[in-house]
mmCIF file of C-alpha atoms in Angstrom:
data_model
loop_
_atom_site.group_PDB
_atom_site.id
_atom_site.type_symbol
_atom_site.label_atom_id
_atom_site.label_comp_id
_atom_site.label_asym_id
_atom_site.label_seq_id
_atom_site.Cartn_x
_atom_site.Cartn_y
_atom_site.Cartn_z
ATOM 1 C CA MET A 19 16.283 17.648 -8.902
ATOM 2 C CA PRO A 20 17.294 16.897 -5.537
ATOM 3 C CA LEU A 21 14.336 15.933 -2.951
ATOM 4 C CA VAL A 22 12.543 18.695 -1.731
ATOM 5 C CA THR A 23 10.684 19.979 1.646
ATOM 6 C CA SER A 24 6.961 20.073 2.039
ATOM 7 C CA LYS A 25 7.086 23.847 2.909
ATOM 8 C CA GLU A 26 6.435 24.999 -0.624
ATOM 9 C CA MET A 27 4.475 22.298 -1.451
ATOM 10 C CA PHE A 28 2.020 23.203 1.244
ATOM 11 C CA LYS A 29 2.173 26.888 0.518
ATOM 12 C CA LYS A 30 0.780 26.195 -3.128
ATOM 13 C CA ALA A 31 -1.579 23.351 -1.972
ATOM 14 C CA TYR A 32 -3.154 25.966 0.573
ATOM 15 C CA GLU A 33 -3.354 28.549 -2.032
ATOM 16 C CA GLY A 34 -4.767 26.375 -4.574
ATOM 17 C CA GLY A 35 -7.354 24.705 -2.415
ATOM 18 C CA TYR A 36 -5.839 21.133 -2.870
ATOM 19 C CA ALA A 37 -3.805 18.579 -0.715
ATOM 20 C CA ILE A 38 -0.819 16.608 -1.605
ATOM 21 C CA GLY A 39 -1.182 12.953 -1.683
ATOM 22 C CA ALA A 40 1.481 11.421 0.779
ATOM 23 C CA PHE A 41 1.926 7.575 0.240
ATOM 24 C CA ASN A 42 3.453 4.916 2.360
ATOM 25 C CA VAL A 43 6.152 3.087 0.628
ATOM 26 C CA ASN A 44 8.509 0.244 1.474
ATOM 27 C CA ASN A 45 9.709 -1.380 -1.639
ATOM 28 C CA MET A 46 10.509 -0.694 -5.355
ATOM 29 C CA GLU A 47 7.142 -1.721 -6.783
ATOM 30 C CA ILE A 48 4.923 0.446 -4.585
ATOM 31 C CA ILE A 49 7.455 3.335 -5.358
ATOM 32 C CA GLN A 50 7.430 2.960 -9.131
ATOM 33 C CA GLY A 51 3.734 2.439 -9.034
ATOM 34 C CA ILE A 52 2.941 5.783 -7.092
ATOM 35 C CA THR A 53 5.411 7.833 -8.957
ATOM 36 C CA GLU A 54 4.548 6.715 -12.215
ATOM 37 C CA ALA A 55 0.891 7.512 -11.690
ATOM 38 C CA ALA A 56 2.064 11.030 -10.175
ATOM 39 C CA LYS A 57 4.127 11.849 -13.282
ATOM 40 C CA GLU A 58 0.950 11.054 -15.688
ATOM 41 C CA GLU A 59 -0.706 13.467 -13.462
ATOM 42 C CA ASN A 60 2.113 16.046 -13.122
ATOM 43 C CA ALA A 61 1.351 15.792 -9.518
ATOM 44 C CA PRO A 62 3.766 16.876 -6.602
ATOM 45 C CA LEU A 63 4.504 14.230 -4.247
ATOM 46 C CA ILE A 64 5.225 12.844 -0.685
ATOM 47 C CA LEU A 65 6.740 9.484 -0.113
ATOM 48 C CA GLN A 66 6.515 8.609 3.348
ATOM 49 C CA VAL A 67 8.293 5.656 5.328
ATOM 50 C CA SER A 68 7.321 4.455 8.837
ATOM 51 C CA ALA A 69 10.003 2.904 11.303
ATOM 52 C CA GLY A 70 8.755 -0.419 10.493
ATOM 53 C CA ALA A 71 9.052 0.069 6.868
ATOM 54 C CA ARG A 72 12.716 1.807 7.024
ATOM 55 C CA LYS A 73 13.570 -1.264 9.321
ATOM 56 C CA TYR A 74 12.115 -3.563 6.637
ATOM 57 C CA ALA A 75 13.676 -2.149 3.441
ATOM 58 C CA ASN A 76 16.685 -0.447 5.042
ATOM 59 C CA HIS A 77 17.179 3.115 5.072
ATOM 60 C CA THR A 78 19.948 3.394 2.512
ATOM 61 C CA TYR A 79 18.154 1.055 -0.310
ATOM 62 C CA LEU A 80 14.678 3.404 0.371
ATOM 63 C CA MET A 81 16.810 6.492 -0.277
ATOM 64 C CA LYS A 82 18.544 5.096 -3.583
ATOM 65 C CA LEU A 83 14.831 4.000 -4.843
ATOM 66 C CA VAL A 84 13.365 7.413 -4.108
ATOM 67 C CA GLU A 85 16.398 8.990 -5.888
ATOM 68 C CA ALA A 86 15.847 6.835 -8.833
ATOM 69 C CA ALA A 87 12.099 8.005 -8.701
ATOM 70 C CA ILE A 88 13.126 11.471 -8.898
ATOM 71 C CA ILE A 89 15.283 10.798 -11.913
ATOM 72 C CA GLU A 90 12.802 8.627 -13.682
ATOM 73 C CA THR A 91 9.994 11.417 -13.235
ATOM 74 C CA GLY A 92 11.652 14.625 -12.786
ATOM 75 C CA LEU A 93 8.927 15.360 -10.062
ATOM 76 C CA PRO A 94 9.081 17.247 -6.981
ATOM 77 C CA ILE A 95 9.364 14.726 -4.167
ATOM 78 C CA CYS A 96 9.435 15.032 -0.717
ATOM 79 C CA LEU A 97 10.757 12.069 1.550
ATOM 80 C CA HIS A 98 8.705 11.900 4.884
ATOM 81 C CA LEU A 99 9.336 9.878 7.949
ATOM 82 C CA ASP A 100 5.632 8.757 9.167
ATOM 83 C CA HIS A 101 5.067 8.595 12.970
ATOM 84 C CA GLY A 102 8.384 9.028 14.411
ATOM 85 C CA ASP A 103 8.103 8.553 18.094
ATOM 86 C CA THR A 104 11.484 9.595 19.521
ATOM 87 C CA PHE A 105 13.920 12.277 19.117
ATOM 88 C CA GLU A 106 16.631 9.590 17.908
ATOM 89 C CA LEU A 107 14.523 8.330 15.059
ATOM 90 C CA CYS A 108 13.980 11.651 13.783
ATOM 91 C CA LYS A 109 17.492 12.580 14.167
ATOM 92 C CA SER A 110 18.703 9.452 12.255
ATOM 93 C CA CYS A 111 16.191 10.012 9.167
ATOM 94 C CA ILE A 112 17.237 13.744 9.221
ATOM 95 C CA ASP A 113 21.003 13.042 9.349
ATOM 96 C CA GLY A 114 20.285 10.236 6.463
ATOM 97 C CA GLY A 115 18.522 12.552 3.791
ATOM 98 C CA PHE A 116 14.873 12.815 4.613
ATOM 99 C CA THR A 117 13.620 16.225 3.904
ATOM 100 C CA SER A 118 10.620 16.014 6.359
ATOM 101 C CA VAL A 119 10.041 14.144 9.740
ATOM 102 C CA MET A 120 6.880 13.677 11.936
ATOM 103 C CA ILE A 121 7.411 13.539 15.361
ATOM 104 C CA ASP A 122 4.189 11.883 17.099
ATOM 105 C CA GLY A 123 3.905 12.703 20.657
ATOM 106 C CA SER A 124 0.185 12.594 20.731
ATOM 107 C CA HIS A 125 0.445 9.875 23.298
ATOM 108 C CA HIS A 126 2.269 12.045 25.649
ATOM 109 C CA SER A 127 0.631 14.950 28.036
ATOM 110 C CA PHE A 128 0.323 18.182 26.089
ATOM 111 C CA GLU A 129 3.424 19.866 27.761
ATOM 112 C CA ASP A 130 5.585 16.497 27.121
ATOM 113 C CA ASN A 131 4.359 16.349 23.544
ATOM 114 C CA ILE A 132 5.378 20.048 23.222
ATOM 115 C CA ALA A 133 8.578 19.731 24.596
ATOM 116 C CA LEU A 134 9.750 16.537 22.456
ATOM 117 C CA THR A 135 8.008 18.114 19.444
ATOM 118 C CA ARG A 136 10.151 21.573 19.923
ATOM 119 C CA GLN A 137 13.344 19.187 20.497
ATOM 120 C CA VAL A 138 12.798 17.644 17.019
ATOM 121 C CA VAL A 139 11.994 21.056 15.398
ATOM 122 C CA ASP A 140 15.390 22.797 16.651
ATOM 123 C CA TYR A 141 17.396 20.078 15.203
ATOM 124 C CA ALA A 142 15.310 19.678 12.039
ATOM 125 C CA HIS A 143 15.433 23.501 11.296
ATOM 126 C CA ALA A 144 19.061 23.584 11.680
ATOM 127 C CA LYS A 145 19.479 21.064 8.824
ATOM 128 C CA GLY A 146 16.692 22.747 6.743
ATOM 129 C CA VAL A 147 14.149 19.677 7.260
ATOM 130 C CA THR A 148 10.550 20.349 7.874
ATOM 131 C CA VAL A 149 8.394 19.030 10.813
ATOM 132 C CA GLU A 150 4.924 17.669 11.294
ATOM 133 C CA GLY A 151 3.410 17.459 14.670
ATOM 134 C CA GLU A 152 0.292 15.826 15.835
ATOM 135 C CA LEU A 153 -2.524 16.825 18.226
ATOM 136 C CA GLY A 154 -5.207 14.370 19.071
ATOM 137 C CA ARG A 155 -4.959 10.639 18.603
ATOM 138 C CA LEU A 156 -6.420 8.420 15.900
ATOM 139 C CA ALA A 157 -8.104 4.891 16.398
ATOM 140 C CA GLY A 158 -6.827 2.063 14.324
ATOM 141 C CA ILE A 159 -3.862 0.126 13.736
ATOM 142 C CA GLU A 160 -1.057 0.890 11.216
ATOM 143 C CA ASP A 161 2.646 -0.204 11.557
ATOM 144 C CA ALA A 162 3.565 0.030 15.300
ATOM 145 C CA VAL A 163 0.855 2.466 15.787
ATOM 146 C CA ASN A 164 -2.213 0.601 17.662
ATOM 147 C CA VAL A 165 -4.794 3.154 19.378
ATOM 148 C CA SER A 166 -8.128 1.518 20.554
ATOM 149 C CA ALA A 167 -11.138 3.497 19.997
ATOM 150 C CA GLU A 168 -11.505 3.965 23.847
ATOM 151 C CA ASP A 169 -7.961 5.336 23.596
ATOM 152 C CA ALA A 170 -8.491 7.830 20.689
ATOM 153 C CA SER A 171 -9.250 11.532 21.078
ATOM 154 C CA TYR A 172 -10.323 14.386 18.824
ATOM 155 C CA THR A 173 -8.224 17.259 18.609
ATOM 156 C CA ASN A 174 -9.002 20.245 20.925
ATOM 157 C CA PRO A 175 -9.078 23.633 18.798
ATOM 158 C CA ALA A 176 -8.245 25.411 21.872
ATOM 159 C CA GLN A 177 -4.817 23.813 21.863
ATOM 160 C CA VAL A 178 -3.440 24.143 18.522
ATOM 161 C CA GLN A 179 -2.435 27.843 18.432
ATOM 162 C CA GLU A 180 -0.430 27.328 21.459
ATOM 163 C CA PHE A 181 1.092 23.973 20.340
ATOM 164 C CA VAL A 182 2.242 25.513 16.998
ATOM 165 C CA GLU A 183 3.685 28.672 18.549
ATOM 166 C CA ARG A 184 5.648 26.654 21.017
ATOM 167 C CA THR A 185 6.834 24.164 19.025
ATOM 168 C CA GLY A 186 7.354 25.825 15.578
ATOM 169 C CA VAL A 187 6.022 22.990 13.618
ATOM 170 C CA ASP A 188 5.650 23.346 10.132
ATOM 171 C CA SER A 189 2.259 21.492 9.894
ATOM 172 C CA LEU A 190 0.030 19.635 12.203
ATOM 173 C CA ALA A 191 -1.829 16.437 11.894
ATOM 174 C CA ILE A 192 -5.188 16.332 13.656
ATOM 175 C CA ALA A 193 -7.872 13.804 14.607
ATOM 176 C CA ILE A 194 -11.495 14.815 13.286
ATOM 177 C CA GLY A 195 -12.501 11.220 12.824
ATOM 178 C CA THR A 196 -10.418 9.270 10.232
ATOM 179 C CA SER A 197 -8.700 6.330 11.542
ATOM 180 C CA HIS A 198 -5.803 4.044 10.681
ATOM 181 C CA GLY A 199 -6.323 0.776 8.699
ATOM 182 C CA ALA A 200 -8.977 -0.359 6.025
ATOM 183 C CA TYR A 201 -11.840 -0.668 8.585
ATOM 184 C CA LYS A 202 -12.482 3.196 9.084
ATOM 185 C CA PHE A 203 -16.311 2.820 9.988
ATOM 186 C CA LYS A 204 -18.591 0.244 11.557
ATOM 187 C CA PRO A 205 -20.723 -1.804 9.233
ATOM 188 C CA GLY A 206 -23.892 0.170 8.467
ATOM 189 C CA GLN A 207 -22.305 3.315 10.005
ATOM 190 C CA LYS A 208 -22.628 6.576 7.763
ATOM 191 C CA PRO A 209 -18.691 7.732 7.376
ATOM 192 C CA GLN A 210 -18.917 11.258 9.394
ATOM 193 C CA LEU A 211 -15.883 13.595 9.801
ATOM 194 C CA ARG A 212 -15.844 16.309 12.314
ATOM 195 C CA PHE A 213 -15.544 19.327 9.852
ATOM 196 C CA ASP A 214 -16.579 21.686 12.869
ATOM 197 C CA ILE A 215 -13.292 20.750 14.343
ATOM 198 C CA LEU A 216 -11.342 21.485 10.991
ATOM 199 C CA GLU A 217 -13.297 24.730 10.639
ATOM 200 C CA GLU A 218 -12.207 25.898 14.180
ATOM 201 C CA VAL A 219 -8.671 24.868 13.878
ATOM 202 C CA GLU A 220 -8.521 26.702 10.642
ATOM 203 C CA LYS A 221 -9.757 29.983 12.170
ATOM 204 C CA ARG A 222 -6.998 29.666 15.000
ATOM 205 C CA LEU A 223 -4.639 28.619 12.551
ATOM 206 C CA PRO A 224 -5.003 30.789 9.271
ATOM 207 C CA GLY A 225 -2.912 29.975 6.287
ATOM 208 C CA PHE A 226 -1.425 27.110 8.244
ATOM 209 C CA PRO A 227 -1.168 23.507 6.743
ATOM 210 C CA ILE A 228 -3.378 20.755 8.242
ATOM 211 C CA VAL A 229 -2.732 17.076 7.898
ATOM 212 C CA LEU A 230 -5.119 14.318 7.875
ATOM 213 C CA HIS A 231 -3.712 10.778 8.909
ATOM 214 C CA GLY A 232 -5.803 7.731 8.219
ATOM 215 C CA ALA A 233 -7.343 9.051 5.121
ATOM 216 C CA SER A 234 -7.326 6.288 2.735
ATOM 217 C CA SER A 235 -10.299 5.850 0.267
ATOM 218 C CA VAL A 236 -10.934 2.170 0.363
ATOM 219 C CA ILE A 237 -12.464 1.322 -3.145
ATOM 220 C CA PRO A 238 -15.363 -1.003 -2.914
ATOM 221 C CA GLU A 239 -14.912 -2.792 -6.210
ATOM 222 C CA TYR A 240 -11.354 -3.671 -4.988
ATOM 223 C CA VAL A 241 -12.769 -4.880 -1.701
ATOM 224 C CA GLU A 242 -14.952 -7.341 -3.569
ATOM 225 C CA THR A 243 -12.437 -8.679 -6.085
ATOM 226 C CA ILE A 244 -10.139 -9.369 -3.186
ATOM 227 C CA ASN A 245 -13.060 -11.397 -1.210
ATOM 228 C CA LYS A 246 -14.207 -13.098 -4.398
ATOM 229 C CA TYR A 247 -10.587 -14.618 -4.818
ATOM 230 C CA GLY A 248 -10.055 -15.525 -1.101
ATOM 231 C CA GLY A 249 -9.257 -12.660 0.430
ATOM 232 C CA LYS A 250 -10.779 -11.480 3.743
ATOM 233 C CA MET A 251 -11.650 -7.785 4.007
ATOM 234 C CA PRO A 252 -15.237 -7.850 5.144
ATOM 235 C CA ASP A 253 -16.624 -4.791 5.791
ATOM 236 C CA ALA A 254 -13.571 -2.676 4.721
ATOM 237 C CA ILE A 255 -14.772 1.149 4.542
ATOM 238 C CA GLY A 256 -12.567 4.208 3.751
ATOM 239 C CA ILE A 257 -13.065 7.868 3.564
ATOM 240 C CA PRO A 258 -15.397 8.910 1.020
ATOM 241 C CA GLU A 259 -13.673 11.055 -1.734
ATOM 242 C CA ASP A 260 -16.279 13.976 -1.558
ATOM 243 C CA MET A 261 -15.208 14.286 2.154
ATOM 244 C CA LEU A 262 -11.372 14.375 1.253
ATOM 245 C CA ARG A 263 -12.218 16.914 -1.613
ATOM 246 C CA LYS A 264 -14.008 19.013 1.336
ATOM 247 C CA ALA A 265 -10.985 18.844 3.728
ATOM 248 C CA ALA A 266 -8.698 20.067 0.950
ATOM 249 C CA SER A 267 -10.745 23.203 0.063
ATOM 250 C CA MET A 268 -10.399 23.972 3.870
ATOM 251 C CA ALA A 269 -6.993 23.851 5.345
ATOM 252 C CA VAL A 270 -5.841 20.062 4.945
ATOM 253 C CA CYS A 271 -2.689 20.380 2.604
ATOM 254 C CA LYS A 272 -1.306 16.577 3.117
ATOM 255 C CA ILE A 273 -3.684 13.627 2.779
ATOM 256 C CA ASN A 274 -1.807 10.209 4.139
ATOM 257 C CA ILE A 275 -2.597 6.953 2.175
ATOM 258 C CA ASP A 276 -1.322 3.780 3.255
ATOM 259 C CA SER A 277 -4.144 1.235 3.253
#
């Protein structure tokens, strides 16, 4: 079975009211662990690679590891570029065999974001590759993405329809209160997501796949174990699983897991 795109995955997920797990990978052990768990659950899977992970592990090695995972598991797997920030990076991944890319132009103006995203979409679609765009900015740190709380912004639902129509993206990452990294909420702060924004986006883009970045659930027992044996992860808080299930029952078809 060859690598697949996310298009058919998202269609089934939307209709079924569930989301696909998209896991960041950068070495053999992580790829083995994730794909073996997915095989146990007979679950479709997105493996995603950041620019930093691609530089660290080497494009060719990553491709061969993912190909091996497909042979070993027989699962439908999509290989996705996470947070591509330039046309050149996206093009390199597309030419190198990735079946999906994200172009993150959220740090640009609305018009510049559209222009950059459209450029990537035109090239990717000609090669049969799907594209994820982004509107709104998540706070937190992940790989080369570093956004302060002051610079973060929720997605404006009034912009999503125009953005999708003018860019032609296949899915859209939005900001509703998740954040990159293991520290998603302040100590004592009750986890909250802006489901009102998600609901409004769903109304304006019926049937369209939405993506949540920074959506890892940080398991408290694991944090306790890490701290007990010399690690330092004080106050690490993730997204509660009930919130992720609610998001998946709405328009969210892809949930990113890295922390």
